Short mmCIF file of C-alpha atoms in Angstrom, two decimals:
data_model
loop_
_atom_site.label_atom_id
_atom_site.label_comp_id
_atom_site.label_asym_id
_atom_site.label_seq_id
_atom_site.Cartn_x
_atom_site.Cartn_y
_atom_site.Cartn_z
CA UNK A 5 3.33 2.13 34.92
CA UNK A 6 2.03 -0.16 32.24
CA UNK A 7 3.22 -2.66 28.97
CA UNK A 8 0.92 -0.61 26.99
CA UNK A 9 -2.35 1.69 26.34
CA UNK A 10 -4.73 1.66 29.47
CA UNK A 11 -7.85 3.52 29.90
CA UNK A 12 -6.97 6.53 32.05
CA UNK A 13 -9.87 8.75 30.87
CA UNK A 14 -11.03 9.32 34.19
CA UNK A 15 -7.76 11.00 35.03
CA UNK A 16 -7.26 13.18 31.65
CA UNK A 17 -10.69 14.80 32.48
CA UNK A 18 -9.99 15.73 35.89
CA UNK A 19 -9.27 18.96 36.54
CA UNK A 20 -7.08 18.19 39.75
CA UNK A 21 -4.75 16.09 37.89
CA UNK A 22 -2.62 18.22 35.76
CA UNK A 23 -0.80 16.40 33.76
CA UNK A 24 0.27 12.21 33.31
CA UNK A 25 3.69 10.87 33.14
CA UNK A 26 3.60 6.81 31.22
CA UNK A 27 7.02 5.05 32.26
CA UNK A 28 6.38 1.85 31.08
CA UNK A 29 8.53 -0.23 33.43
CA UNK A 30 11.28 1.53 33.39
CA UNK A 31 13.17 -1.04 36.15
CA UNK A 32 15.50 -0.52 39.20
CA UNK A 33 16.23 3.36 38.47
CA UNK A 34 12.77 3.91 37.59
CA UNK A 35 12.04 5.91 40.59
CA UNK A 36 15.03 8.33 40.27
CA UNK A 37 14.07 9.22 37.13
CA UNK A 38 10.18 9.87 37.75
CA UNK A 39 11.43 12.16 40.38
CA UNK A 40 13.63 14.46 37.82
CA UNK A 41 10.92 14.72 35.43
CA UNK A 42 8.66 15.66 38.76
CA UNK A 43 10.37 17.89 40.30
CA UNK A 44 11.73 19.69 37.03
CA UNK A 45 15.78 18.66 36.40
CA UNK A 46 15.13 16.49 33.35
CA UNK A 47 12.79 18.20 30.38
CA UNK A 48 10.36 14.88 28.94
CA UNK A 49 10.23 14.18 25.04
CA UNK A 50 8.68 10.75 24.80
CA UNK A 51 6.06 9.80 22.62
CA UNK A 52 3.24 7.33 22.59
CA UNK A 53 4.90 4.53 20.58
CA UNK A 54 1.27 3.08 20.34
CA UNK A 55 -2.50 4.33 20.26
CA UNK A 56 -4.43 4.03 23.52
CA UNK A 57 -7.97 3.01 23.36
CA UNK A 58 -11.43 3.80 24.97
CA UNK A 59 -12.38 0.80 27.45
CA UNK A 60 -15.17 0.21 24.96
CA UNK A 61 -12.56 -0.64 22.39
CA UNK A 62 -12.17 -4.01 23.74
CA UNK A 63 -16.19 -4.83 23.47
CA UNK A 64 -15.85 -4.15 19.92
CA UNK A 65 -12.45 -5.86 19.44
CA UNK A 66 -12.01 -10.14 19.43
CA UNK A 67 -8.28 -10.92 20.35
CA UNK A 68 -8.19 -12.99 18.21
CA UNK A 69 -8.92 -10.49 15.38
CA UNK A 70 -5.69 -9.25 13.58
CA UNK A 71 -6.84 -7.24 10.95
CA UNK A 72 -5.79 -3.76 10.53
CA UNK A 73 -8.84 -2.24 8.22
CA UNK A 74 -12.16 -1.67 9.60
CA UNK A 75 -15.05 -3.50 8.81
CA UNK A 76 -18.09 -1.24 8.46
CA UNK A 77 -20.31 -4.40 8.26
CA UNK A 78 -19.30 -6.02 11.07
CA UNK A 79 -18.86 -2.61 13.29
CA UNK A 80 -15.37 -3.74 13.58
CA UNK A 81 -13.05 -0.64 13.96
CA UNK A 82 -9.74 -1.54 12.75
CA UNK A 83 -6.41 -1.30 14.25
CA UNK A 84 -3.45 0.98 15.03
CA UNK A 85 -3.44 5.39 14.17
CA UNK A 86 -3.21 4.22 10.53
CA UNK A 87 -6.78 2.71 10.17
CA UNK A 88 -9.03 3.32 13.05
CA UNK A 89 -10.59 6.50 13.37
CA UNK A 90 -12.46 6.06 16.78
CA UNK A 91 -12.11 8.08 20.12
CA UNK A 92 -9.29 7.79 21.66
CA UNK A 93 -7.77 8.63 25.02
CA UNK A 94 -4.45 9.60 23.34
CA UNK A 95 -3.07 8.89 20.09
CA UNK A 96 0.00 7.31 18.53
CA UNK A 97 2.69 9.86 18.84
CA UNK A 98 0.93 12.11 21.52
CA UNK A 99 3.65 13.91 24.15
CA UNK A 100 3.99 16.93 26.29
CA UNK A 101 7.45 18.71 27.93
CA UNK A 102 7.83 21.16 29.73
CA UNK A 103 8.37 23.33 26.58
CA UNK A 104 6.93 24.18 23.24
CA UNK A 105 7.94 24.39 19.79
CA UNK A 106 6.77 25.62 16.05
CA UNK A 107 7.68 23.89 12.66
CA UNK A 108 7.93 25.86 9.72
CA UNK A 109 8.39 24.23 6.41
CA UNK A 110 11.04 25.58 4.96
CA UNK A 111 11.49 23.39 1.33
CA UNK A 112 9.48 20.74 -0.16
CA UNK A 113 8.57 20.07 -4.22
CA UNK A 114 4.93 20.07 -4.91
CA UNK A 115 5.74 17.58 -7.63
CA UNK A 116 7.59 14.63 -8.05
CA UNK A 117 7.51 12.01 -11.32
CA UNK A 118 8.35 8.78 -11.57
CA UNK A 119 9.84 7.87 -14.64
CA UNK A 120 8.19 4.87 -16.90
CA UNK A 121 9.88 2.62 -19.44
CA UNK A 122 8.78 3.31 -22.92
CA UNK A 123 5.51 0.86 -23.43
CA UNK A 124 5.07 0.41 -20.24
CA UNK A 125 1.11 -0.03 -20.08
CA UNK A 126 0.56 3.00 -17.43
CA UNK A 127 1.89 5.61 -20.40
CA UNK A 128 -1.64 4.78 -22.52
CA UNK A 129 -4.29 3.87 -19.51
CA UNK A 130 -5.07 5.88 -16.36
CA UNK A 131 -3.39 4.06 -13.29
CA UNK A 132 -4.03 4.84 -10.25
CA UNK A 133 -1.05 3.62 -8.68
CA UNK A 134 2.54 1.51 -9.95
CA UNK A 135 4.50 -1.18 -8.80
CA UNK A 136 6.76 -0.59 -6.49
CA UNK A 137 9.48 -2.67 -7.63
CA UNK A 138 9.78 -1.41 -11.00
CA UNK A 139 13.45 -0.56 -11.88
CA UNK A 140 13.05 2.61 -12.37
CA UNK A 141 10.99 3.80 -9.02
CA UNK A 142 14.64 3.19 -7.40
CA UNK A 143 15.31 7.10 -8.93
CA UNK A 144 12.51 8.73 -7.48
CA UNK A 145 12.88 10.83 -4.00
CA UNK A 146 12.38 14.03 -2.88
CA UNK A 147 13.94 16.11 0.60
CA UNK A 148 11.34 17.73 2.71
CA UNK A 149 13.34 20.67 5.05
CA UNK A 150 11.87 21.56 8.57
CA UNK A 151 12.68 24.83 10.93
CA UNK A 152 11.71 23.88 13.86
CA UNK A 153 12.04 26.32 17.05
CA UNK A 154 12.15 25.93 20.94
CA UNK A 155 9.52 29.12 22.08
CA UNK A 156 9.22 27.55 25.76
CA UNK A 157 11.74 28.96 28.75
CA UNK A 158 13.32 25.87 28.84
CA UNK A 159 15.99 23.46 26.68
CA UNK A 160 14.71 20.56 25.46
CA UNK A 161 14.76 17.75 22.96
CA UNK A 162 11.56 17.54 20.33
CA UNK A 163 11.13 14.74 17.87
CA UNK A 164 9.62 15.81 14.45
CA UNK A 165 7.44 13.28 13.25
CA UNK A 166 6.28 13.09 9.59
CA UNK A 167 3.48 11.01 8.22
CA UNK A 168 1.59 11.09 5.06
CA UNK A 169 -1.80 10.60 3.89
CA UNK A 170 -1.89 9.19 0.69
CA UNK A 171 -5.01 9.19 -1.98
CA UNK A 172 -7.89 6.41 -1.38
CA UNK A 173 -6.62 3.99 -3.27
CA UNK A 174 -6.23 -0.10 -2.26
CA UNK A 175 -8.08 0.82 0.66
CA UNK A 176 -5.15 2.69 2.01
CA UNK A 177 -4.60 3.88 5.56
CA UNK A 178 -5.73 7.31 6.48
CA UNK A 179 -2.22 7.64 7.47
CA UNK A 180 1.20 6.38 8.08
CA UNK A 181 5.04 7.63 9.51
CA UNK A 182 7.18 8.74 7.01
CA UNK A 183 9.79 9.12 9.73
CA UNK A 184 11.37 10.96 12.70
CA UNK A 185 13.79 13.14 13.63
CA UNK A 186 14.80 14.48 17.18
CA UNK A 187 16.78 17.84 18.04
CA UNK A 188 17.92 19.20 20.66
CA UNK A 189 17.45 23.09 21.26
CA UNK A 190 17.93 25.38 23.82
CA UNK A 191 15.46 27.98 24.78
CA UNK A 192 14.60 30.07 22.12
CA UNK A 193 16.94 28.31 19.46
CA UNK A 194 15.80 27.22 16.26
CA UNK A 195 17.22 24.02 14.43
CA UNK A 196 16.91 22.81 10.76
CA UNK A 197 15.67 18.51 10.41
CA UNK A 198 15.90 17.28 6.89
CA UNK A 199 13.82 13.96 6.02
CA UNK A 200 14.93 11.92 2.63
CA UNK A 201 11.49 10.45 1.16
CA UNK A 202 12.31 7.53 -1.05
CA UNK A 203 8.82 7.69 -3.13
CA UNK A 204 8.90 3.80 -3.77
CA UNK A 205 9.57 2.97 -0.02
CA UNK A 206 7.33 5.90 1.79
CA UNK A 207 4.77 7.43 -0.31
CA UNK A 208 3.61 3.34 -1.13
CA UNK A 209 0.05 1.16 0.07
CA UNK A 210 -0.41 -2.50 0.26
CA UNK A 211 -3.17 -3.55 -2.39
CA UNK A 212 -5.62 -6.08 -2.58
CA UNK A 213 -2.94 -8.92 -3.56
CA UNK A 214 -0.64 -8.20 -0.94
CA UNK A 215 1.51 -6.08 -3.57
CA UNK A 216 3.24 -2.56 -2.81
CA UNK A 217 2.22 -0.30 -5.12
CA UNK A 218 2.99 3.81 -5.57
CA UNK A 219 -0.30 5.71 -5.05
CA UNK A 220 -0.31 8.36 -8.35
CA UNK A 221 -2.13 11.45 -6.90
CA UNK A 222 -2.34 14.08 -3.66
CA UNK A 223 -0.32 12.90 -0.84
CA UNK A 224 -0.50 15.22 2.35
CA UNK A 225 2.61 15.31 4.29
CA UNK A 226 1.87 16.60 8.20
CA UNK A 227 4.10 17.96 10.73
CA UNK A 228 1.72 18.47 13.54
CA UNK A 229 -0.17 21.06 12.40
CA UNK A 230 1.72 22.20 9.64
CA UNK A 231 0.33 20.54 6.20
CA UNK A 232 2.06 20.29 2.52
CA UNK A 233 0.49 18.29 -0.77
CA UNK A 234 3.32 16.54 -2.63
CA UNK A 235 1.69 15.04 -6.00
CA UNK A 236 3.48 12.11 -7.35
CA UNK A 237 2.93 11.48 -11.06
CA UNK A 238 4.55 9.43 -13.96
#
């Protein structure tokens, strides 16, 4: 039980401990509910909602430092799953049940353009990204379809998550969520999730002004460890 990330290396590399359950503080019915995920009447589908660090995160790490990007200079390591790339003892997102399941991709465009207004100064120079707010990013979006299948012996709820890794440009994260879905299948079912990507809202980085801009170029969508390249062009 915990408010957040905690070193529990020690435990994840023992072979006598089999397997760790975070609650969080999960109050006055806390116990009752430990005990059904224990003792096997309630099937687990959290997530790690946050990134849990190394204990020698926090000698490289002032409190009061904010920033999200590394600083190679200064050996600091950044912040959060969408910058640093250090060890970790689990990652954002990380979480077992007692079951297992497979994505499949199913649809997904390799393409998608965002339209330009005649003269606009992108149409005659190479950009490597657009503004976000431009009036006419508000068309651009593309569906990405999902089959996703319960193999395990057991029902159970799975949430889908979908981030992207969009080109090096603006310094941009190595990754970020997209978004989530969660199903709930029975043994050996298969369900269909279906995630809207608004191009100007998801596929976008922060650059060196503090402006959203669209990345132009290779963005890698990832389901686990199921991959697809969606190129976004004008």
């Amino acid at each position: 039980m915990s408010g957040g990330g905690m070193d529990v290396q020690f435990a994840n590399d023992d072979p006598k401990i089999t397997s760790i359950l975070w609650v969080g503080f999960p109050g006055e019915a806390g116990g009752a509910a430990i005990a059904d995920v224990i003792f096997g009447y309630y099937n687990p589908s959290g997530r790690l909602p946050m990134t849990w660090y190394p204990q020698s995160y926090v000698e490289q790490v002032d409190m009061t430092n904010m920033n999200m990007r590394p600083d190679p200079e200064t050996g600091y390591p950044g912040r959060t799953y969408r910058f640093y790339t250090g060890p970790t003892v689990f990652k954002f997102g990380d979480g077992l049940s007692y079951s297992d399941f497979k994505h499949q991709l199913v649809t997904a465009p390799k393409i998608v353009s965002v339209p330009l207004e005649e003269g606009h100064v992108c149409k005659s120079s190479t950009c490597r990204s657009i503004s976000a707010v431009e009036e006419s990013c508000k068309n651009a979006g593309v569906n990405v379809d999902l089959r996703v299948k319960n193999v395990g012996k057991y029902s159970g709820s799975h949430t889908v998550l979908l981030f992207s890794s969009p080109p090096q440009v603006h310094n941009a994260p190595q990754k970020h969520l997209v978004g989530f879905q969660k199903v709930h299948l029975r043994a050996e079912a298969e369900g269909q999730v279906r995630f809207e990507i608004d191009v100007c809202k998801h596929l976008t980085v922060v650059d060196e002004n503090g402006v959203r801009k669209v990345a132009l170029g290779e963005h890698v969508l990832h389901v686990g460890s199921l991959t697809h390249s969606l190129n976004v062009m004008i």
